[in-house]
Amino acid sequence: MDPQTVFCHSPTCPARGQIGRGNIGVHSREDRRYICHVCKTTFSSSKGTAFYRLRTSQDVVVLVVTLLAFGCPLQAIVVAFGLDERTVINWQKRSGKHCQQVHQHLVERPRDLGQVQGDEIRGKVQGGIVWMAMGLQVSTRLWLGGVLSTSRDTALITILMQKVRACALCRPLLFCMDGCQAYVKAIRSVFREAIHTGTAGRPHLRPWDGIFMAQVVKQYAGKRLVAIQRRLVQGSAAQVQALLQRTQGGGTINTAYIERLNATFRACIFALVRRGRALARQTTTLHTSMYLVGTVYNFCTDHRSLRVAILLPAGRRHWVRRTPAIAAGITDHRWTVKDLLSFQVPLPRWAPPKKRGKHSRATQALIQQWCS
Ligand SMILES: [Zn+2]
């Protein structure tokens, strides 16, 4: 137990979320509990992880969650481990929610995306179908997040684009997608910046510079692909070609990267299997599954096309494998599923209570100590 690597989880504590400030001590080695000397609360070493308050050993939970993240059928796990079905579903839900927090904390940060591809997959839930829309950064193969909805409309794509925007810096950005018109509308409405002039009323919204859009429309005769049409919706051919060169090493406008990722999701989530019998009982199950599969893909899975060669003497080469998170510079090593489930997302820093006039001396001392 190392108190220098943990932080206080109490939402009202002025020292919440801060690591290595000397406010945490060991309360009990036997019960694996820490104490915060600022707010005097004690907390378990598993607080903030997916293992919090679970009675089963962490190794069994990690094993079961790993199998779920790679598409092992729930019934197989129930039989093999002798667990109750509800227990396994509960672990899947809590690990999915944990992965969503990790994703929001580490992936949803502004970065130069270059090229983003978006697509939707059709899934089955009890009583109908559901659409899962997802985004991918092409150069690092980083999964940028996904959204679920019962209809494939502008509202769904707009929420997806808001997620992509949370990951984007205002730099040249190319979107490649299918012929769905909702993308064009959603991208134009989301990628805008408010210009504050100090006058009353809603500020004027100015579109981002350097947003390019391209569509890939596939035409089928029966089940056979007969033609592919590539359309430029926004931007010149030269600008788009320059971004394609930077993000995928040249080539043509395509949606191949997101389609490959869709195949991974289809293989790992039973409700997305084409012509399968399985369906998800609730949309929330599909939502937690999506975050579990997506985050394990980003942080724990080496991507063959992301490997880099290191030249050794005598012309030999050593290949270094990388995960999408390594390629995006989020981490420097491949995480295990246990690393992912035990990652503690830090709480945002404490903000002093709002009040008119001066704060008391005691509060001023806390502000000076913990807000600087
Ligand atoms: Zn505290």
GROMACS .gro file of C-alpha atoms and ligand atoms in nm:
model
  373
    1MET     CA    1   0.000   0.000   0.000
    2ASP     CA    2   0.150   0.330  -0.109
    3PRO     CA    3  -0.031   0.643   0.018
    4GLN     CA    4   0.167   0.857  -0.230
    5THR     CA    5  -0.022   0.708  -0.526
    6VAL     CA    6  -0.382   0.748  -0.404
    7PHE     CA    7  -0.613   1.044  -0.358
    8CYS     CA    8  -0.909   1.133  -0.138
    9HIS     CA    9  -1.248   1.038  -0.291
   10SER     CA   10  -1.469   1.246  -0.065
   11PRO     CA   11  -1.659   1.498  -0.283
   12THR     CA   12  -1.658   1.763  -0.007
   13CYS     CA   13  -1.289   1.733   0.082
   14PRO     CA   14  -1.065   2.028  -0.023
   15ALA     CA   15  -0.786   1.779  -0.105
   16ARG     CA   16  -1.002   1.555  -0.327
   17GLY     CA   17  -0.838   1.409  -0.636
   18GLN     CA   18  -0.485   1.532  -0.552
   19ILE     CA   19  -0.201   1.282  -0.551
   20GLY     CA   20   0.128   1.301  -0.360
   21ARG     CA   21   0.035   1.597  -0.138
   22GLY     CA   22   0.096   1.406   0.188
   23ASN     CA   23  -0.266   1.412   0.307
   24ILE     CA   24  -0.323   1.036   0.275
   25GLY     CA   25  -0.206   0.782   0.532
   26VAL     CA   26  -0.256   0.410   0.585
   27HIS     CA   27  -0.553   0.348   0.817
   28SER     CA   28  -0.545  -0.034   0.826
   29ARG     CA   29  -0.314  -0.270   0.639
   30GLU     CA   30  -0.533  -0.568   0.727
   31ASP     CA   31  -0.849  -0.416   0.575
   32ARG     CA   32  -0.649  -0.230   0.306
   33ARG     CA   33  -0.792   0.109   0.403
   34TYR     CA   34  -0.644   0.456   0.372
   35ILE     CA   35  -0.728   0.771   0.566
   36CYS     CA   36  -0.738   1.130   0.447
   37HIS     CA   37  -0.595   1.354   0.721
   38VAL     CA   38  -0.773   1.661   0.582
   39CYS     CA   39  -1.135   1.538   0.598
   40LYS     CA   40  -1.065   1.247   0.838
   41THR     CA   41  -1.253   0.995   0.623
   42THR     CA   42  -1.124   0.645   0.558
   43PHE     CA   43  -1.168   0.462   0.230
   44SER     CA   44  -1.090   0.124   0.080
   45SER     CA   45  -0.792   0.084  -0.154
   46SER     CA   46  -1.037  -0.035  -0.423
   47LYS     CA   47  -1.249   0.284  -0.408
   48GLY     CA   48  -1.290   0.431  -0.755
   49THR     CA   49  -1.204   0.102  -0.933
   50ALA     CA   50  -1.436  -0.154  -1.091
   51PHE     CA   51  -1.360  -0.388  -0.798
   52TYR     CA   52  -1.507  -0.163  -0.527
   53ARG     CA   53  -1.714  -0.364  -0.275
   54LEU     CA   54  -1.690  -0.689  -0.472
   55ARG     CA   55  -1.649  -1.001  -0.259
   56THR     CA   56  -1.502  -1.221  -0.532
   57SER     CA   57  -1.125  -1.221  -0.585
   58GLN     CA   58  -1.003  -0.961  -0.834
   59ASP     CA   59  -0.834  -1.226  -1.049
   60VAL     CA   60  -1.165  -1.406  -1.115
   61VAL     CA   61  -1.340  -1.076  -1.198
   62VAL     CA   62  -1.058  -0.979  -1.438
   63LEU     CA   63  -1.079  -1.319  -1.608
   64VAL     CA   64  -1.457  -1.298  -1.653
   65VAL     CA   65  -1.449  -0.935  -1.775
   66THR     CA   66  -1.169  -1.019  -2.022
   67LEU     CA   67  -1.378  -1.302  -2.165
   68LEU     CA   68  -1.681  -1.070  -2.192
   69ALA     CA   69  -1.473  -0.800  -2.364
   70PHE     CA   70  -1.364  -1.047  -2.631
   71GLY     CA   71  -1.713  -1.177  -2.701
   72CYS     CA   72  -1.736  -1.496  -2.492
   73PRO     CA   73  -2.105  -1.592  -2.451
   74LEU     CA   74  -2.246  -1.516  -2.108
   75GLN     CA   75  -2.387  -1.868  -2.072
   76ALA     CA   76  -2.042  -2.018  -2.128
   77ILE     CA   77  -1.900  -1.808  -1.843
   78VAL     CA   78  -2.191  -1.898  -1.612
   79VAL     CA   79  -2.131  -2.270  -1.670
   80ALA     CA   80  -1.750  -2.260  -1.668
   81PHE     CA   81  -1.711  -2.052  -1.350
   82GLY     CA   82  -2.025  -2.171  -1.169
   83LEU     CA   83  -2.139  -1.811  -1.120
   84ASP     CA   84  -2.491  -1.671  -1.109
   85GLU     CA   85  -2.599  -1.508  -1.436
   86ARG     CA   86  -2.698  -1.187  -1.253
   87THR     CA   87  -2.350  -1.165  -1.100
   88VAL     CA   88  -2.183  -1.181  -1.441
   89ILE     CA   89  -2.425  -0.918  -1.583
   90ASN     CA   90  -2.352  -0.696  -1.282
   91TRP     CA   91  -1.973  -0.723  -1.339
   92GLN     CA   92  -2.020  -0.644  -1.705
   93LYS     CA   93  -2.227  -0.335  -1.623
   94ARG     CA   94  -1.993  -0.198  -1.359
   95SER     CA   95  -1.682  -0.260  -1.572
   96GLY     CA   96  -1.854  -0.093  -1.871
   97LYS     CA   97  -1.939   0.213  -1.659
   98HIS     CA   98  -1.582   0.222  -1.527
   99CYS     CA   99  -1.445   0.202  -1.883
  100GLN     CA  100  -1.670   0.492  -1.983
  101GLN     CA  101  -1.518   0.706  -1.705
  102VAL     CA  102  -1.165   0.609  -1.814
  103HIS     CA  103  -1.256   0.691  -2.175
  104GLN     CA  104  -1.399   1.032  -2.080
  105HIS     CA  105  -1.094   1.112  -1.869
  106LEU     CA  106  -0.818   0.995  -2.105
  107VAL     CA  107  -0.954   0.983  -2.460
  108GLU     CA  108  -1.193   1.280  -2.466
  109ARG     CA  109  -0.908   1.532  -2.465
  110PRO     CA  110  -0.837   1.772  -2.751
  111ARG     CA  111  -0.585   1.630  -3.001
  112ASP     CA  112  -0.498   1.684  -3.367
  113LEU     CA  113  -0.721   1.417  -3.521
  114GLY     CA  114  -0.633   1.459  -3.891
  115GLN     CA  115  -0.892   1.220  -4.031
  116VAL     CA  116  -1.202   1.081  -3.862
  117GLN     CA  117  -1.428   0.811  -4.003
  118GLY     CA  118  -1.783   0.756  -3.882
  119ASP     CA  119  -2.035   0.479  -3.938
  120GLU     CA  120  -2.339   0.314  -3.783
  121ILE     CA  121  -2.413  -0.051  -3.699
  122ARG     CA  122  -2.755  -0.207  -3.658
  123GLY     CA  123  -2.810  -0.411  -3.344
  124LYS     CA  124  -3.095  -0.599  -3.181
  125VAL     CA  125  -3.260  -0.529  -2.847
  126GLN     CA  126  -3.577  -0.671  -2.700
  127GLY     CA  127  -3.870  -0.517  -2.885
  128GLY     CA  128  -3.681  -0.369  -3.178
  129ILE     CA  129  -3.358  -0.258  -3.329
  130VAL     CA  130  -3.096  -0.009  -3.215
  131TRP     CA  131  -2.836   0.192  -3.406
  132MET     CA  132  -2.482   0.229  -3.276
  133ALA     CA  133  -2.288   0.519  -3.431
  134MET     CA  134  -1.913   0.531  -3.374
  135GLY     CA  135  -1.612   0.746  -3.464
  136LEU     CA  136  -1.248   0.651  -3.525
  137GLN     CA  137  -0.927   0.852  -3.563
  138VAL     CA  138  -0.761   0.697  -3.866
  139SER     CA  139  -0.390   0.763  -3.801
  140THR     CA  140  -0.389   0.604  -3.452
  141ARG     CA  141  -0.696   0.374  -3.495
  142LEU     CA  142  -0.823   0.528  -3.171
  143TRP     CA  143  -1.191   0.463  -3.097
  144LEU     CA  144  -1.339   0.803  -3.014
  145GLY     CA  145  -1.667   0.684  -2.865
  146GLY     CA  146  -2.011   0.573  -2.968
  147VAL     CA  147  -2.378   0.657  -2.927
  148LEU     CA  148  -2.692   0.442  -2.926
  149SER     CA  149  -3.037   0.531  -3.050
  150THR     CA  150  -3.349   0.357  -3.178
  151SER     CA  151  -3.349   0.569  -3.493
  152ARG     CA  152  -3.073   0.658  -3.735
  153ASP     CA  153  -3.126   1.032  -3.754
  154THR     CA  154  -2.958   1.371  -3.718
  155ALA     CA  155  -2.999   1.364  -3.338
  156LEU     CA  156  -2.789   1.043  -3.314
  157ILE     CA  157  -2.514   1.175  -3.544
  158THR     CA  158  -2.511   1.514  -3.367
  159ILE     CA  159  -2.437   1.348  -3.029
  160LEU     CA  160  -2.162   1.142  -3.196
  161MET     CA  161  -2.010   1.457  -3.346
  162GLN     CA  162  -2.018   1.628  -3.004
  163LYS     CA  163  -1.810   1.334  -2.876
  164VAL     CA  164  -1.568   1.371  -3.168
  165ARG     CA  165  -1.545   1.745  -3.103
  166ALA     CA  166  -1.451   1.676  -2.740
  167CYS     CA  167  -1.148   1.487  -2.880
  168ALA     CA  168  -1.056   1.746  -3.147
  169LEU     CA  169  -0.827   2.045  -3.170
  170CYS     CA  170  -0.919   2.323  -3.414
  171ARG     CA  171  -0.682   2.194  -3.687
  172PRO     CA  172  -0.747   2.067  -4.041
  173LEU     CA  173  -0.985   1.774  -4.004
  174LEU     CA  174  -1.124   1.540  -4.269
  175PHE     CA  175  -1.445   1.342  -4.214
  176CYS     CA  176  -1.506   1.032  -4.421
  177MET     CA  177  -1.849   0.874  -4.392
  178ASP     CA  178  -2.125   0.700  -4.584
  179GLY     CA  179  -2.390   0.884  -4.789
  180CYS     CA  180  -2.606   0.961  -4.484
  181GLN     CA  181  -2.697   1.333  -4.510
  182ALA     CA  182  -2.730   1.363  -4.131
  183TYR     CA  183  -2.347   1.378  -4.104
  184VAL     CA  184  -2.315   1.693  -4.313
  185LYS     CA  185  -2.583   1.872  -4.109
  186ALA     CA  186  -2.444   1.750  -3.776
  187ILE     CA  187  -2.080   1.839  -3.855
  188ARG     CA  188  -2.178   2.188  -3.971
  189SER     CA  189  -2.382   2.253  -3.657
  190VAL     CA  190  -2.134   2.106  -3.405
  191PHE     CA  191  -1.799   2.234  -3.534
  192ARG     CA  192  -1.864   2.601  -3.463
  193GLU     CA  193  -1.713   2.841  -3.217
  194ALA     CA  194  -1.901   3.115  -3.029
  195ILE     CA  195  -1.764   3.466  -3.079
  196HIS     CA  196  -1.824   3.655  -2.755
  197THR     CA  197  -1.855   4.029  -2.806
  198GLY     CA  198  -1.978   4.123  -2.461
  199THR     CA  199  -2.319   4.236  -2.588
  200ALA     CA  200  -2.649   4.079  -2.482
  201GLY     CA  201  -2.804   3.784  -2.665
  202ARG     CA  202  -2.673   3.461  -2.809
  203PRO     CA  203  -2.321   3.500  -2.951
  204HIS     CA  204  -2.262   3.459  -3.322
  205LEU     CA  205  -2.133   3.110  -3.414
  206ARG     CA  206  -1.843   3.090  -3.657
  207PRO     CA  207  -1.766   2.758  -3.835
  208TRP     CA  208  -1.422   2.605  -3.777
  209ASP     CA  209  -1.171   2.656  -4.056
  210GLY     CA  210  -1.024   2.348  -4.219
  211ILE     CA  211  -1.321   2.112  -4.184
  212PHE     CA  212  -1.338   1.884  -4.490
  213MET     CA  213  -1.605   1.625  -4.566
  214ALA     CA  214  -1.607   1.332  -4.805
  215GLN     CA  215  -1.866   1.063  -4.865
  216VAL     CA  216  -1.826   0.706  -4.986
  217VAL     CA  217  -2.149   0.577  -5.137
  218LYS     CA  218  -2.169   0.208  -5.226
  219GLN     CA  219  -2.418   0.082  -5.481
  220TYR     CA  220  -2.543  -0.273  -5.462
  221ALA     CA  221  -2.728  -0.497  -5.709
  222GLY     CA  222  -2.890  -0.748  -5.478
  223LYS     CA  223  -2.607  -0.834  -5.240
  224ARG     CA  224  -2.329  -0.764  -5.487
  225LEU     CA  225  -2.132  -0.439  -5.473
  226VAL     CA  226  -2.142  -0.289  -5.822
  227ALA     CA  227  -1.999   0.061  -5.783
  228ILE     CA  228  -1.836   0.294  -5.533
  229GLN     CA  229  -1.897   0.665  -5.565
  230ARG     CA  230  -1.664   0.908  -5.383
  231ARG     CA  231  -1.797   1.259  -5.326
  232LEU     CA  232  -1.630   1.569  -5.191
  233VAL     CA  233  -1.883   1.761  -4.984
  234GLN     CA  234  -1.658   2.030  -4.840
  235GLY     CA  235  -1.299   2.124  -4.927
  236SER     CA  236  -1.083   2.101  -5.237
  237ALA     CA  237  -0.934   1.781  -5.379
  238ALA     CA  238  -0.579   1.904  -5.302
  239GLN     CA  239  -0.658   1.977  -4.936
  240VAL     CA  240  -0.827   1.639  -4.889
  241GLN     CA  241  -0.538   1.458  -5.060
  242ALA     CA  242  -0.287   1.630  -4.830
  243LEU     CA  243  -0.479   1.509  -4.522
  244LEU     CA  244  -0.511   1.157  -4.665
  245GLN     CA  245  -0.135   1.155  -4.720
  246ARG     CA  246  -0.070   1.264  -4.360
  247THR     CA  247  -0.318   1.028  -4.191
  248GLN     CA  248  -0.314   0.709  -4.395
  249GLY     CA  249  -0.011   0.752  -4.624
  250GLY     CA  250  -0.202   0.848  -4.939
  251GLY     CA  251  -0.468   0.644  -5.115
  252THR     CA  252  -0.829   0.737  -5.181
  253ILE     CA  253  -1.123   0.850  -4.972
  254ASN     CA  254  -1.256   0.545  -4.789
  255THR     CA  255  -1.441   0.419  -4.483
  256ALA     CA  256  -1.241   0.097  -4.457
  257TYR     CA  257  -1.092   0.172  -4.115
  258ILE     CA  258  -1.423   0.226  -3.936
  259GLU     CA  259  -1.573  -0.075  -4.118
  260ARG     CA  260  -1.289  -0.290  -3.985
  261LEU     CA  261  -1.359  -0.159  -3.633
  262ASN     CA  262  -1.729  -0.236  -3.680
  263ALA     CA  263  -1.631  -0.595  -3.754
  264THR     CA  264  -1.440  -0.609  -3.423
  265PHE     CA  265  -1.745  -0.479  -3.235
  266ARG     CA  266  -1.973  -0.724  -3.415
  267ALA     CA  267  -1.747  -1.011  -3.313
  268CYS     CA  268  -1.733  -0.900  -2.948
  269ILE     CA  269  -2.093  -0.797  -2.878
  270PHE     CA  270  -2.347  -1.075  -2.928
  271ALA     CA  271  -2.641  -0.838  -3.000
  272LEU     CA  272  -2.456  -0.697  -3.305
  273VAL     CA  273  -2.390  -1.031  -3.476
  274ARG     CA  274  -2.554  -1.036  -3.818
  275ARG     CA  275  -2.834  -1.292  -3.846
  276GLY     CA  276  -2.762  -1.410  -3.492
  277ARG     CA  277  -3.039  -1.515  -3.256
  278ALA     CA  278  -2.908  -1.321  -2.956
  279LEU     CA  279  -3.039  -0.982  -2.855
  280ALA     CA  280  -2.969  -0.749  -2.565
  281ARG     CA  281  -3.251  -0.727  -2.312
  282GLN     CA  282  -3.194  -0.355  -2.259
  283THR     CA  283  -3.017  -0.074  -2.445
  284THR     CA  284  -2.810  -0.001  -2.133
  285THR     CA  285  -2.654  -0.349  -2.160
  286LEU     CA  286  -2.546  -0.266  -2.513
  287HIS     CA  287  -2.415   0.072  -2.397
  288THR     CA  288  -2.195  -0.077  -2.124
  289SER     CA  289  -2.079  -0.354  -2.359
  290MET     CA  290  -1.980  -0.093  -2.617
  291TYR     CA  291  -1.763   0.099  -2.369
  292LEU     CA  292  -1.606  -0.221  -2.236
  293VAL     CA  293  -1.517  -0.349  -2.584
  294GLY     CA  294  -1.407  -0.004  -2.709
  295THR     CA  295  -1.183   0.074  -2.413
  296VAL     CA  296  -1.025  -0.273  -2.409
  297TYR     CA  297  -0.963  -0.224  -2.783
  298ASN     CA  298  -0.800   0.119  -2.724
  299PHE     CA  299  -0.583   0.033  -2.424
  300CYS     CA  300  -0.527  -0.343  -2.407
  301THR     CA  301  -0.507  -0.469  -2.767
  302ASP     CA  302  -0.203  -0.440  -2.993
  303HIS     CA  303  -0.296  -0.329  -3.341
  304ARG     CA  304  -0.095  -0.501  -3.611
  305SER     CA  305  -0.089  -0.203  -3.847
  306LEU     CA  306   0.036   0.030  -3.572
  307ARG     CA  307   0.363  -0.156  -3.510
  308VAL     CA  308   0.684   0.035  -3.573
  309ALA     CA  309   1.021  -0.103  -3.681
  310ILE     CA  310   1.343  -0.034  -3.493
  311LEU     CA  311   1.653  -0.087  -3.705
  312LEU     CA  312   1.912  -0.317  -3.548
  313PRO     CA  313   2.272  -0.372  -3.662
  314ALA     CA  314   2.322  -0.585  -3.974
  315GLY     CA  315   2.001  -0.460  -4.131
  316ARG     CA  316   1.776  -0.656  -3.898
  317ARG     CA  317   1.452  -0.507  -3.772
  318HIS     CA  318   1.274  -0.534  -3.440
  319TRP     CA  319   0.899  -0.470  -3.448
  320VAL     CA  320   0.749  -0.282  -3.153
  321ARG     CA  321   0.379  -0.349  -3.113
  322ARG     CA  322   0.149  -0.063  -3.016
  323THR     CA  323  -0.209  -0.018  -2.898
  324PRO     CA  324  -0.420   0.273  -3.032
  325ALA     CA  325  -0.372   0.450  -2.694
  326ILE     CA  326   0.009   0.428  -2.730
  327ALA     CA  327  -0.009   0.557  -3.089
  328ALA     CA  328  -0.221   0.851  -2.969
  329GLY     CA  329   0.031   0.930  -2.694
  330ILE     CA  330  -0.214   0.864  -2.407
  331THR     CA  331   0.004   0.598  -2.244
  332ASP     CA  332   0.347   0.445  -2.302
  333HIS     CA  333   0.268   0.077  -2.252
  334ARG     CA  334  -0.002  -0.179  -2.322
  335TRP     CA  335  -0.242  -0.203  -2.030
  336THR     CA  336  -0.372  -0.531  -1.896
  337VAL     CA  337  -0.746  -0.559  -1.833
  338LYS     CA  338  -0.659  -0.548  -1.461
  339ASP     CA  339  -0.474  -0.215  -1.512
  340LEU     CA  340  -0.782  -0.082  -1.688
  341LEU     CA  341  -1.031  -0.195  -1.424
  342SER     CA  342  -0.815  -0.067  -1.137
  343PHE     CA  343  -0.740   0.273  -1.292
  344GLN     CA  344  -0.874   0.541  -1.058
  345VAL     CA  345  -1.014   0.838  -1.244
  346PRO     CA  346  -0.916   1.145  -1.037
  347LEU     CA  347  -1.196   1.367  -0.916
  348PRO     CA  348  -1.197   1.726  -1.040
  349ARG     CA  349  -1.027   1.969  -0.802
  350TRP     CA  350  -1.223   2.113  -0.513
  351ALA     CA  351  -1.375   2.456  -0.572
  352PRO     CA  352  -1.448   2.677  -0.271
  353PRO     CA  353  -1.819   2.740  -0.199
  354LYS     CA  354  -1.956   3.048  -0.373
  355LYS     CA  355  -2.038   3.329  -0.135
  356ARG     CA  356  -2.081   3.704  -0.131
  357GLY     CA  357  -1.803   3.902   0.032
  358LYS     CA  358  -1.490   3.761   0.191
  359HIS     CA  359  -1.435   3.399   0.286
  360SER     CA  360  -1.358   3.317   0.648
  361ARG     CA  361  -0.991   3.285   0.748
  362ALA     CA  362  -1.021   2.905   0.770
  363THR     CA  363  -1.164   2.881   0.415
  364GLN     CA  364  -0.900   3.123   0.284
  365ALA     CA  365  -0.630   2.897   0.428
  366LEU     CA  366  -0.789   2.593   0.259
  367ILE     CA  367  -0.811   2.780  -0.074
  368GLN     CA  368  -0.443   2.880  -0.048
  369GLN     CA  369  -0.334   2.528   0.036
  370TRP     CA  370  -0.549   2.324  -0.206
  371CYS     CA  371  -0.646   2.548  -0.497
  372SER     CA  372  -0.302   2.678  -0.592
  373ZN      ZN  373  -1.022   1.401   0.218
   0.00000   0.00000   0.00000
